[in-house]
Short mmCIF file of C-alpha atoms and ligand atoms in Angstrom, two decimals:
data_model
loop_
_atom_site.label_atom_id
_atom_site.label_comp_id
_atom_site.label_asym_id
_atom_site.label_seq_id
_atom_site.Cartn_x
_atom_site.Cartn_y
_atom_site.Cartn_z
CA MET A 190 -31.84 -1.41 14.81
CA LYS A 191 -28.74 0.77 15.36
CA SER A 192 -26.49 1.73 12.48
CA TYR A 193 -22.93 2.97 12.13
CA TYR A 194 -20.89 4.89 9.57
CA ILE A 195 -17.08 4.95 9.56
CA TYR A 196 -14.89 7.55 7.87
CA THR A 197 -11.35 6.25 7.42
CA TYR A 198 -8.43 8.61 6.76
CA GLY A 199 -4.74 7.98 6.16
CA CYS A 200 -2.77 4.80 5.82
CA GLN A 201 -3.68 1.14 5.45
CA MET A 202 -3.13 0.63 9.16
CA ASN A 203 -6.21 2.78 9.72
CA THR A 204 -8.16 0.84 7.11
CA ALA A 205 -7.27 -2.33 9.02
CA ASP A 206 -8.25 -0.75 12.35
CA SER A 207 -11.57 0.40 10.87
CA GLU A 208 -12.33 -3.18 9.85
CA ARG A 209 -11.61 -4.26 13.42
CA LEU A 210 -13.78 -1.49 14.85
CA ALA A 211 -16.61 -2.48 12.48
CA HIS A 212 -16.43 -6.08 13.67
CA GLN A 213 -16.77 -5.02 17.30
CA LEU A 214 -19.70 -2.72 16.57
CA GLU A 215 -21.51 -5.51 14.78
CA GLN A 216 -20.99 -7.77 17.81
CA VAL A 217 -23.31 -5.50 19.81
CA GLY A 218 -25.93 -5.18 17.11
CA TYR A 219 -24.82 -2.21 15.00
CA LEU A 220 -25.35 -2.53 11.26
CA PRO A 221 -23.44 -0.58 8.61
CA THR A 222 -25.25 2.18 6.73
CA GLU A 223 -24.26 3.87 3.49
CA GLU A 224 -26.02 7.04 4.59
CA VAL A 225 -24.18 9.06 7.17
CA GLU A 226 -27.36 11.06 7.87
CA ALA A 227 -29.08 7.89 9.04
CA ALA A 228 -26.34 6.66 11.36
CA ASP A 229 -26.70 6.35 15.15
CA LEU A 230 -22.93 6.19 15.50
CA ILE A 231 -20.40 8.04 13.38
CA LEU A 232 -16.79 7.14 13.81
CA LEU A 233 -13.88 9.08 12.33
CA ASN A 234 -10.71 7.02 12.23
CA THR A 235 -8.19 9.78 11.73
CA CYS A 236 -4.69 10.51 10.45
CA ALA A 237 -2.18 13.08 11.69
CA VAL A 238 0.77 12.44 9.39
CA ARG A 239 0.44 15.75 7.55
CA GLU A 240 -1.41 18.96 8.30
CA THR A 241 -3.66 18.52 5.26
CA ALA A 242 -5.01 15.27 6.76
CA GLU A 243 -5.83 16.99 10.03
CA THR A 244 -7.47 19.95 8.33
CA LYS A 245 -9.72 17.57 6.40
CA VAL A 246 -10.78 15.77 9.57
CA PHE A 247 -11.47 18.96 11.53
CA GLY A 248 -13.55 20.16 8.59
CA ARG A 249 -15.59 16.97 8.66
CA ILE A 250 -16.04 17.10 12.45
CA GLY A 251 -17.36 20.64 12.03
CA GLU A 252 -19.87 19.55 9.41
CA LEU A 253 -21.13 16.71 11.57
CA LYS A 254 -22.27 19.16 14.25
CA ARG A 255 -25.39 19.69 12.20
CA LEU A 256 -26.31 16.00 12.48
CA LYS A 257 -25.69 16.03 16.21
CA GLU A 258 -28.10 18.95 16.55
CA LYS A 259 -30.75 17.08 14.59
CA ASN A 260 -30.34 13.80 16.46
CA LYS A 261 -29.54 14.09 20.15
CA ASN A 262 -28.84 10.36 20.41
CA LEU A 263 -26.20 10.37 17.68
CA ILE A 264 -22.78 9.33 19.02
CA LEU A 265 -19.68 10.82 17.46
CA ALA A 266 -16.40 8.99 18.07
CA ILE A 267 -12.86 10.00 17.08
CA THR A 268 -10.24 7.26 16.88
CA GLY A 269 -6.80 6.98 15.32
CA CYS A 270 -3.75 9.22 15.29
CA MET A 271 -5.52 12.56 15.77
CA ALA A 272 -7.38 11.20 18.77
CA GLN A 273 -4.07 10.15 20.27
CA LYS A 274 -2.41 13.45 19.37
CA ASN A 275 -5.12 15.86 20.51
CA GLN A 276 -6.51 13.83 23.42
CA ALA A 277 -8.89 15.88 25.61
CA GLU A 278 -8.16 19.00 23.54
CA MET A 279 -10.50 17.41 21.02
CA PHE A 280 -13.48 18.09 23.30
CA LYS A 281 -12.44 21.72 23.71
CA ARG A 282 -12.19 22.22 20.01
CA ALA A 283 -15.30 20.20 19.19
CA PRO A 284 -17.57 19.73 22.23
CA HIS A 285 -20.06 17.76 20.14
CA VAL A 286 -17.57 14.88 19.96
CA ASP A 287 -18.58 12.14 22.43
CA ILE A 288 -15.68 9.71 22.36
CA VAL A 289 -11.92 10.09 21.95
CA LEU A 290 -10.26 6.71 21.64
CA GLY A 291 -6.48 6.38 21.27
CA THR A 292 -4.49 4.11 18.99
CA HIS A 293 -3.94 1.49 21.73
CA ASN A 294 -7.57 1.31 22.77
CA ILE A 295 -9.78 0.38 19.86
CA GLN A 296 -10.73 -2.85 21.64
CA HIS A 297 -12.69 -0.67 24.10
CA ILE A 298 -15.05 0.98 21.61
CA ASN A 299 -18.19 -0.80 22.82
CA GLU A 300 -17.55 0.01 26.50
CA MET A 301 -17.07 3.66 25.56
CA ILE A 302 -20.34 3.73 23.65
CA ALA A 303 -22.16 2.15 26.60
CA GLU A 304 -20.68 4.77 28.93
CA VAL A 305 -21.83 7.63 26.70
CA GLN A 306 -25.33 6.16 26.65
CA ARG A 307 -25.33 5.78 30.43
CA THR A 308 -23.74 9.09 31.45
CA HIS A 309 -24.25 11.40 28.45
CA LYS A 310 -20.71 12.63 29.13
CA HIS A 311 -17.51 12.83 27.12
CA GLN A 312 -15.52 9.58 27.21
CA ILE A 313 -11.79 9.36 26.60
CA ASN A 314 -9.23 6.57 26.66
CA VAL A 315 -5.79 7.40 25.31
CA ASP A 316 -3.64 5.15 27.52
CA MET A 317 -0.57 3.82 25.78
CA ASP A 318 0.58 1.28 28.34
CA ASN A 319 -0.15 -1.86 26.34
CA THR A 320 2.75 -4.22 25.89
CA VAL A 321 0.78 -6.90 24.07
CA LEU A 322 -1.42 -6.26 21.05
CA PRO A 323 -5.02 -7.31 21.48
CA GLU A 324 -6.06 -10.01 18.99
CA LEU A 325 -9.01 -8.39 17.24
CA GLN A 326 -11.20 -9.93 14.60
CA ALA A 327 -11.92 -7.93 11.46
CA LYS A 328 -14.90 -7.44 9.22
CA PRO A 329 -13.03 -7.36 5.90
CA ASN A 330 -14.32 -4.92 3.31
CA GLY A 331 -12.92 -6.97 0.48
CA THR A 332 -13.91 -10.45 -0.58
CA PHE A 333 -10.52 -11.72 -1.71
CA PHE A 334 -8.00 -9.43 -0.05
CA ALA A 335 -7.44 -8.66 3.61
CA TRP A 336 -5.20 -6.45 5.71
CA VAL A 337 -3.17 -8.22 8.36
CA PRO A 338 -1.48 -5.95 10.92
CA ILE A 339 1.67 -7.67 12.16
CA MET A 340 2.72 -4.96 14.60
CA ASN A 341 1.83 -1.53 15.89
CA GLY A 342 4.02 1.49 16.58
CA CYS A 343 7.42 2.64 15.46
CA ASN A 344 10.75 3.06 17.24
CA LYS A 345 12.49 4.98 14.51
CA PHE A 346 11.71 8.61 15.36
CA CYS A 347 12.42 10.13 11.97
CA THR A 348 12.60 13.81 12.91
CA TYR A 349 9.66 14.85 10.70
CA CYS A 350 7.29 12.08 11.73
CA ILE A 351 4.43 12.10 14.22
CA VAL A 352 3.80 8.34 14.03
CA PRO A 353 6.09 7.20 16.88
CA HIS A 354 4.46 9.84 19.08
CA VAL A 355 0.90 8.73 18.36
CA ARG A 356 1.26 5.00 17.80
CA GLY A 357 3.84 4.37 20.50
CA ARG A 358 6.64 1.81 20.62
CA GLU A 359 6.77 -1.24 18.41
CA ILE A 360 4.71 -4.20 19.60
CA SER A 361 4.65 -7.28 17.37
CA ARG A 362 2.00 -9.94 17.13
CA PRO A 363 3.33 -13.46 17.70
CA VAL A 364 4.18 -15.42 14.53
CA GLU A 365 1.66 -18.12 15.51
CA ALA A 366 -1.20 -15.62 15.79
CA ILE A 367 -0.43 -14.23 12.34
CA VAL A 368 -0.07 -17.69 10.78
CA LYS A 369 -3.39 -18.69 12.36
CA GLU A 370 -5.18 -15.61 10.99
CA VAL A 371 -3.73 -16.03 7.50
CA THR A 372 -4.58 -19.76 7.48
CA GLU A 373 -8.18 -18.95 8.40
CA LEU A 374 -8.31 -16.25 5.72
CA GLY A 375 -7.11 -18.81 3.18
CA GLN A 376 -9.83 -21.22 4.30
CA GLN A 377 -12.45 -18.50 3.93
CA GLY A 378 -11.44 -17.87 0.31
CA PHE A 379 -9.13 -14.89 0.71
CA LYS A 380 -6.31 -14.95 -1.85
CA GLU A 381 -4.32 -11.86 -1.14
CA ILE A 382 -3.15 -10.46 2.17
CA THR A 383 -1.13 -7.38 3.01
CA LEU A 384 1.08 -7.54 6.08
CA LEU A 385 1.06 -4.14 7.76
CA GLY A 386 3.53 -2.37 9.98
CA GLN A 387 5.06 1.11 10.07
CA ASN A 388 8.40 -0.64 9.67
CA VAL A 389 7.87 -4.31 8.88
CA ASN A 390 11.63 -4.93 8.91
CA SER A 391 11.73 -4.50 12.67
CA TYR A 392 8.92 -7.01 13.12
CA GLY A 393 9.57 -9.45 15.97
CA LEU A 394 12.68 -7.73 17.31
CA ASP A 395 10.74 -6.88 20.49
CA PHE A 396 10.50 -10.61 21.29
CA LYS A 397 14.30 -10.69 21.62
CA ASP A 398 14.40 -14.36 20.68
CA GLY A 399 15.81 -14.13 17.17
CA THR A 400 12.41 -13.75 15.49
CA ASP A 401 12.46 -11.28 12.61
CA PHE A 402 10.54 -10.38 9.46
CA GLY A 403 12.31 -13.15 7.55
CA THR A 404 11.07 -15.69 10.11
CA LEU A 405 7.51 -14.51 9.55
CA ILE A 406 7.78 -14.56 5.74
CA THR A 407 9.12 -18.11 5.85
CA ALA A 408 6.35 -19.19 8.25
CA LEU A 409 3.69 -17.81 5.90
CA ASP A 410 5.05 -19.55 2.82
CA GLY A 411 2.67 -22.03 1.20
CA ILE A 412 -0.46 -21.41 3.27
CA PRO A 413 -3.28 -22.97 1.21
CA GLY A 414 -5.34 -20.50 -0.82
CA ILE A 415 -3.04 -17.52 -0.25
CA GLU A 416 -1.77 -16.57 -3.69
CA ARG A 417 -0.24 -13.25 -2.82
CA ILE A 418 1.40 -11.78 0.23
CA ARG A 419 2.01 -8.04 0.12
CA TYR A 420 3.83 -6.19 2.87
CA MET A 421 4.43 -2.59 3.81
CA THR A 422 6.30 -0.50 4.78
CA SER A 423 9.97 -1.46 4.50
CA HIS A 424 12.82 0.52 6.04
CA PRO A 425 16.27 0.67 4.39
CA GLN A 426 18.09 0.57 7.71
CA ASP A 427 16.42 -2.54 9.06
CA MET A 428 15.90 -4.59 5.92
CA THR A 429 18.57 -7.32 5.99
CA LYS A 430 19.91 -9.61 3.31
CA SER A 431 18.39 -12.63 5.00
CA MET A 432 14.96 -10.96 4.91
CA ILE A 433 15.43 -10.24 1.22
CA ASP A 434 16.43 -13.88 0.68
CA ALA A 435 13.22 -14.97 2.43
CA LEU A 436 11.13 -12.59 0.31
CA GLY A 437 12.83 -13.76 -2.86
CA SER A 438 12.42 -17.46 -2.19
CA SER A 439 8.83 -17.37 -0.91
CA SER A 440 6.26 -18.91 -3.24
CA ASN A 441 3.60 -16.32 -2.55
CA VAL A 442 5.29 -13.01 -1.71
CA VAL A 443 4.60 -10.46 -4.45
CA THR A 444 7.19 -8.75 -6.64
CA HIS A 445 6.34 -5.30 -5.28
CA LEU A 446 8.72 -3.61 -2.84
CA HIS A 447 7.84 -0.26 -1.29
CA LEU A 448 11.09 1.10 0.07
CA PRO A 449 10.87 4.76 1.12
CA ILE A 450 14.08 6.73 0.70
CA GLN A 451 12.66 10.15 1.71
CA SER A 452 15.59 12.15 0.26
CA GLY A 453 18.52 11.65 -2.10
CA SER A 454 20.84 13.82 0.00
CA ASN A 455 22.93 12.22 2.73
CA ARG A 456 22.98 15.50 4.61
CA ILE A 457 19.18 15.62 4.72
CA LEU A 458 18.88 11.89 5.49
CA GLN A 459 21.02 12.50 8.53
CA LYS A 460 18.90 15.45 9.64
CA MET A 461 15.86 13.23 9.14
CA ASN A 462 17.41 10.62 11.45
CA ARG A 463 17.05 7.95 8.77
CA HIS A 464 20.28 6.09 9.69
CA TYR A 465 21.40 5.17 6.16
CA THR A 466 23.19 6.74 3.22
CA VAL A 467 22.21 6.86 -0.41
CA ASP A 468 24.98 4.36 -1.18
CA HIS A 469 23.70 1.91 1.42
CA TYR A 470 20.22 2.27 -0.02
CA LYS A 471 21.39 1.66 -3.57
CA ALA A 472 23.38 -1.43 -2.57
CA LEU A 473 20.38 -2.81 -0.71
CA LEU A 474 18.15 -2.24 -3.69
CA GLN A 475 20.68 -3.89 -5.96
CA TYR A 476 20.51 -6.97 -3.75
CA CYS A 477 16.69 -6.90 -3.89
CA ARG A 478 16.81 -6.69 -7.67
CA GLU A 479 19.07 -9.76 -7.76
CA LYS A 480 16.98 -11.82 -5.35
CA ILE A 481 13.41 -10.79 -6.17
CA LYS A 482 12.80 -11.49 -9.84
CA ASP A 483 11.20 -8.60 -11.78
CA VAL A 484 10.83 -6.56 -8.60
CA VAL A 485 8.71 -3.42 -8.94
CA VAL A 486 10.08 -0.73 -6.66
CA THR A 487 8.18 2.24 -5.27
CA THR A 488 9.21 4.86 -2.74
CA ASP A 489 8.20 7.85 -0.62
CA ILE A 490 9.95 11.19 -0.93
CA ILE A 491 9.57 14.35 1.11
CA VAL A 492 10.48 17.69 -0.44
CA GLY A 493 11.26 20.83 1.51
CA PHE A 494 12.53 19.24 4.71
CA PRO A 495 14.07 22.05 6.84
CA GLY A 496 17.46 23.04 5.48
CA GLU A 497 16.95 21.34 2.11
CA THR A 498 19.03 23.41 -0.33
CA GLU A 499 18.74 23.45 -4.09
CA GLU A 500 21.79 21.17 -4.14
CA ASP A 501 20.15 18.66 -1.79
CA PHE A 502 17.07 18.72 -3.95
CA GLN A 503 19.15 18.13 -7.10
CA ASP A 504 20.58 15.06 -5.33
CA THR A 505 17.03 13.77 -4.92
CA LEU A 506 16.29 14.33 -8.60
CA GLN A 507 19.50 12.52 -9.48
CA LEU A 508 18.54 9.64 -7.23
CA LEU A 509 15.21 9.27 -9.05
CA LYS A 510 17.08 9.06 -12.34
CA ASP A 511 19.60 6.55 -10.96
CA VAL A 512 17.16 4.24 -9.21
CA ARG A 513 14.29 4.50 -11.70
CA TYR A 514 11.33 3.80 -9.46
CA ASP A 515 8.14 2.43 -10.92
CA MET A 516 6.32 4.96 -8.79
CA ALA A 517 7.11 7.54 -6.12
CA TYR A 518 4.71 8.94 -3.55
CA THR A 519 5.85 12.50 -3.13
CA PHE A 520 5.00 14.75 -0.20
CA ILE A 521 5.58 18.34 0.74
CA TYR A 522 7.18 18.48 4.17
CA SER A 523 4.54 19.30 6.75
CA LYS A 524 5.46 20.66 10.17
CA ARG A 525 4.22 18.38 12.95
CA SER A 526 4.36 20.01 16.36
CA GLY A 527 6.19 17.90 18.90
CA THR A 528 8.63 16.53 16.31
CA PRO A 529 12.25 17.79 16.20
CA ALA A 530 12.02 19.02 12.60
CA ALA A 531 9.18 21.39 13.45
CA THR A 532 11.57 23.64 15.38
CA MET A 533 14.59 23.29 13.09
CA ASP A 534 15.94 26.45 11.48
CA GLU A 535 15.76 27.08 7.77
CA GLN A 536 12.17 26.03 7.12
CA VAL A 537 11.73 26.00 3.35
CA PRO A 538 9.20 28.52 1.95
CA GLU A 539 5.92 26.98 0.74
CA GLU A 540 6.40 28.28 -2.79
CA VAL A 541 9.83 26.62 -3.08
CA LYS A 542 8.37 23.34 -1.81
CA ARG A 543 5.58 23.47 -4.38
CA VAL A 544 7.99 24.13 -7.25
CA ARG A 545 10.24 21.27 -6.11
CA LEU A 546 7.31 18.88 -5.80
CA GLN A 547 6.24 19.66 -9.35
CA GLN A 548 9.75 19.14 -10.73
CA LEU A 549 10.00 15.84 -8.91
CA MET A 550 6.64 14.64 -10.18
CA ASP A 551 7.45 15.61 -13.76
CA ILE A 552 10.64 13.57 -13.75
CA GLN A 553 9.05 10.63 -11.97
CA ASN A 554 6.09 10.54 -14.36
CA GLU A 555 8.43 10.24 -17.29
CA ILE A 556 10.27 7.36 -15.62
CA SER A 557 7.02 5.60 -14.65
CA LEU A 558 5.83 5.75 -18.24
CA ASP A 559 9.21 4.56 -19.50
CA LEU A 560 9.07 1.54 -17.19
CA ASN A 561 5.45 0.71 -18.02
CA LYS A 562 5.87 0.90 -21.80
CA PRO A 563 7.78 -2.40 -22.12
CA MET A 564 4.80 -4.16 -20.50
CA GLU A 565 2.93 -3.64 -23.79
CA GLY A 566 2.52 -6.89 -25.69
CA HIS A 567 3.21 -9.02 -22.61
CA ASN A 568 0.93 -11.09 -20.38
CA PHE A 569 0.52 -10.64 -16.62
CA ASP A 570 -1.55 -12.49 -14.05
CA ILE A 571 -3.98 -10.20 -12.30
CA ILE A 572 -6.64 -10.68 -9.63
CA VAL A 573 -9.91 -9.04 -10.62
CA GLU A 574 -10.86 -6.24 -8.20
CA GLY A 575 -14.05 -4.94 -9.82
CA PRO A 576 -15.24 -1.76 -11.54
CA SER A 577 -12.77 1.10 -11.85
CA GLN A 578 -13.62 4.40 -10.15
CA ARG A 579 -14.32 6.19 -13.40
CA ASP A 580 -16.52 3.82 -15.27
CA GLU A 581 -18.75 0.85 -14.37
CA ASN A 582 -17.91 -0.91 -17.61
CA THR A 583 -14.16 -0.76 -17.13
CA TRP A 584 -12.88 -3.19 -14.56
CA PHE A 585 -9.44 -3.48 -13.07
CA GLY A 586 -7.04 -5.82 -11.39
CA ARG A 587 -3.45 -5.69 -10.20
CA THR A 588 -0.32 -7.54 -11.17
CA SER A 589 1.92 -9.07 -8.54
CA GLY A 590 4.05 -5.93 -8.90
CA ASN A 591 0.97 -3.85 -8.02
CA LYS A 592 0.51 -2.35 -11.49
CA MET A 593 -3.10 -1.51 -12.19
CA VAL A 594 -4.55 -3.10 -15.33
CA LEU A 595 -7.86 -1.80 -16.73
CA PHE A 596 -9.97 -3.99 -19.01
CA PRO A 597 -13.49 -4.03 -20.47
CA LYS A 598 -16.07 -5.53 -18.11
CA ASP A 599 -16.68 -9.19 -18.88
CA ASP A 600 -19.71 -10.92 -17.37
CA SER A 601 -17.93 -14.24 -17.18
CA LEU A 602 -15.49 -12.76 -14.66
CA LYS A 603 -16.08 -12.10 -11.01
CA VAL A 604 -14.21 -10.21 -8.31
CA GLY A 605 -11.34 -12.31 -6.99
CA ASP A 606 -10.76 -14.33 -10.15
CA THR A 607 -7.12 -14.82 -11.09
CA VAL A 608 -6.80 -14.27 -14.84
CA THR A 609 -4.16 -13.46 -17.41
CA ALA A 610 -4.22 -10.02 -19.00
CA HIS A 611 -2.51 -9.06 -22.22
CA ILE A 612 -1.26 -5.46 -22.01
CA ASP A 613 -2.31 -3.46 -25.05
CA ARG A 614 -1.41 0.03 -23.92
CA ALA A 615 0.67 1.27 -21.00
CA GLN A 616 0.32 4.71 -19.44
CA THR A 617 2.01 6.47 -16.54
CA TRP A 618 -0.37 5.25 -13.84
CA VAL A 619 -2.32 2.41 -15.42
CA CYS A 620 -2.20 -0.11 -18.24
CA TYR A 621 -5.03 -1.11 -20.56
CA GLY A 622 -5.35 -4.77 -21.37
CA SER A 623 -7.54 -7.61 -22.52
CA ILE A 624 -8.24 -10.80 -20.60
CA ILE A 625 -6.93 -13.80 -22.46
CA LYS A 626 -7.74 -16.57 -19.96
N1 LIG B 193 5.57 15.75 6.15
C1 LIG B 193 5.48 15.21 4.93
N2 LIG B 193 5.49 13.90 4.71
C2 LIG B 193 5.57 13.08 5.77
N3 LIG B 193 5.60 11.74 5.86
C3 LIG B 193 5.69 11.40 7.15
N4 LIG B 193 5.70 12.50 7.91
C4 LIG B 193 5.64 13.56 7.08
C5 LIG B 193 5.65 14.98 7.26
N5 LIG B 193 5.73 15.53 8.47
C6 LIG B 193 5.59 10.86 4.69
C7 LIG B 193 6.85 9.98 4.62
C8 LIG B 193 6.30 8.62 4.95
C9 LIG B 193 4.90 8.71 4.40
C10 LIG B 193 3.94 7.71 4.89
O1 LIG B 193 4.48 10.00 4.75
O2 LIG B 193 7.33 10.01 3.29
O3 LIG B 193 7.05 7.58 4.36
FE1 LIG B 194 7.55 7.67 10.67
FE2 LIG B 194 10.09 7.02 10.18
FE3 LIG B 194 8.57 5.40 11.73
FE4 LIG B 194 8.09 5.55 9.10
S1 LIG B 194 9.98 4.78 10.05
S2 LIG B 194 6.54 5.66 10.75
S3 LIG B 194 8.56 7.71 8.64
S4 LIG B 194 9.21 7.50 12.21
#
């Protein structure tokens, strides 16, 4: 019996790809193992979005050399964005790697493994010439929620971002294929799906037949069994009013909107190639707040983009105070070679970036707490996800708005149950509640 172990880094797109890789491996007889030491195949599905992600992966690849030395038949495969970015360089840097498989080629994993077994040579496939996405089945990790990629790639070329370089141009899956997958998921007992794309608001534009994200949202409305449809990530330039109307009127789309702004300074937004202004963003959000009842809004912000002055940074702080996000994912700008921002003048010193990040987080934490506090004393529907990371006896679930609710373990509840929680105590990141039905 052969076994496999997958390390997944980075975004949800990688999590979804890992589930699709796992399915293929199991088709040829591999079984999952919890013990990396025991695996016959180790796969690292990697991320290149920031340098810290890459450092982590290279560290892990280095550690795995020991296992390769112990077991000559062990196969080590690198997939995902770092595989695409580093290509054959990967073998130079880590000769004990057997397979480098690019972001457009995960459907070829089993052929690559067979080739390694036959030839005992490095195998690489990093072609990016696909124009149609392969329809790949997944082995979902969850029992009630599933990731549903609706497209791959990005055409935006934000000047800091490596994604368009490593995931290629946007290719959408046909509406029918997505509806079919979600219908089957509903039949299998899945309740919650998350539609994934680097920029879901440009979904379908590559078909050039009028299909857009709104079309998809409308087509997915009312599929039996599907209680919640999540989606990420949205882009302020491409999100239209009609898409927001579709989101707001759908019976199963959640009340959570993740709408990255990246910076509160128009000058920096322009240098980032984001194609919108702070005013446009605010107007768009206003429309979302009108159309999507009780919408919970989260964002991504980068501090220390090249040329970011104290004044630009103050604009970002002001934006946080104006918009009042429920949560912000904050990042220190990381230089990605091959992107325009990497060679821009006026790179911000690391120390300044760290100080700015801390200031940003302090303000955001206060706002998050402020917005969570009024949840106290109210009831919210949650879907039970299981034990929390900290403690086996504390379980958690999420609201439609993606707020995490912790509650004492209750043996009458099982993972995937939809229940009502009464919020007793709200904190910055989580709420504590009791299940009332
Ligand atoms: N440095 C820091 N953050 C980045 N992101 C993307 N590229 C970089 C980079 N080079 C952030 C953006 C994006 C999120 C997924 O990662 O905020 O929305
Ligand atoms: Fe990167 Fe911008 Fe595309 Fe998002 S929209 S993946 S930040 S290039």
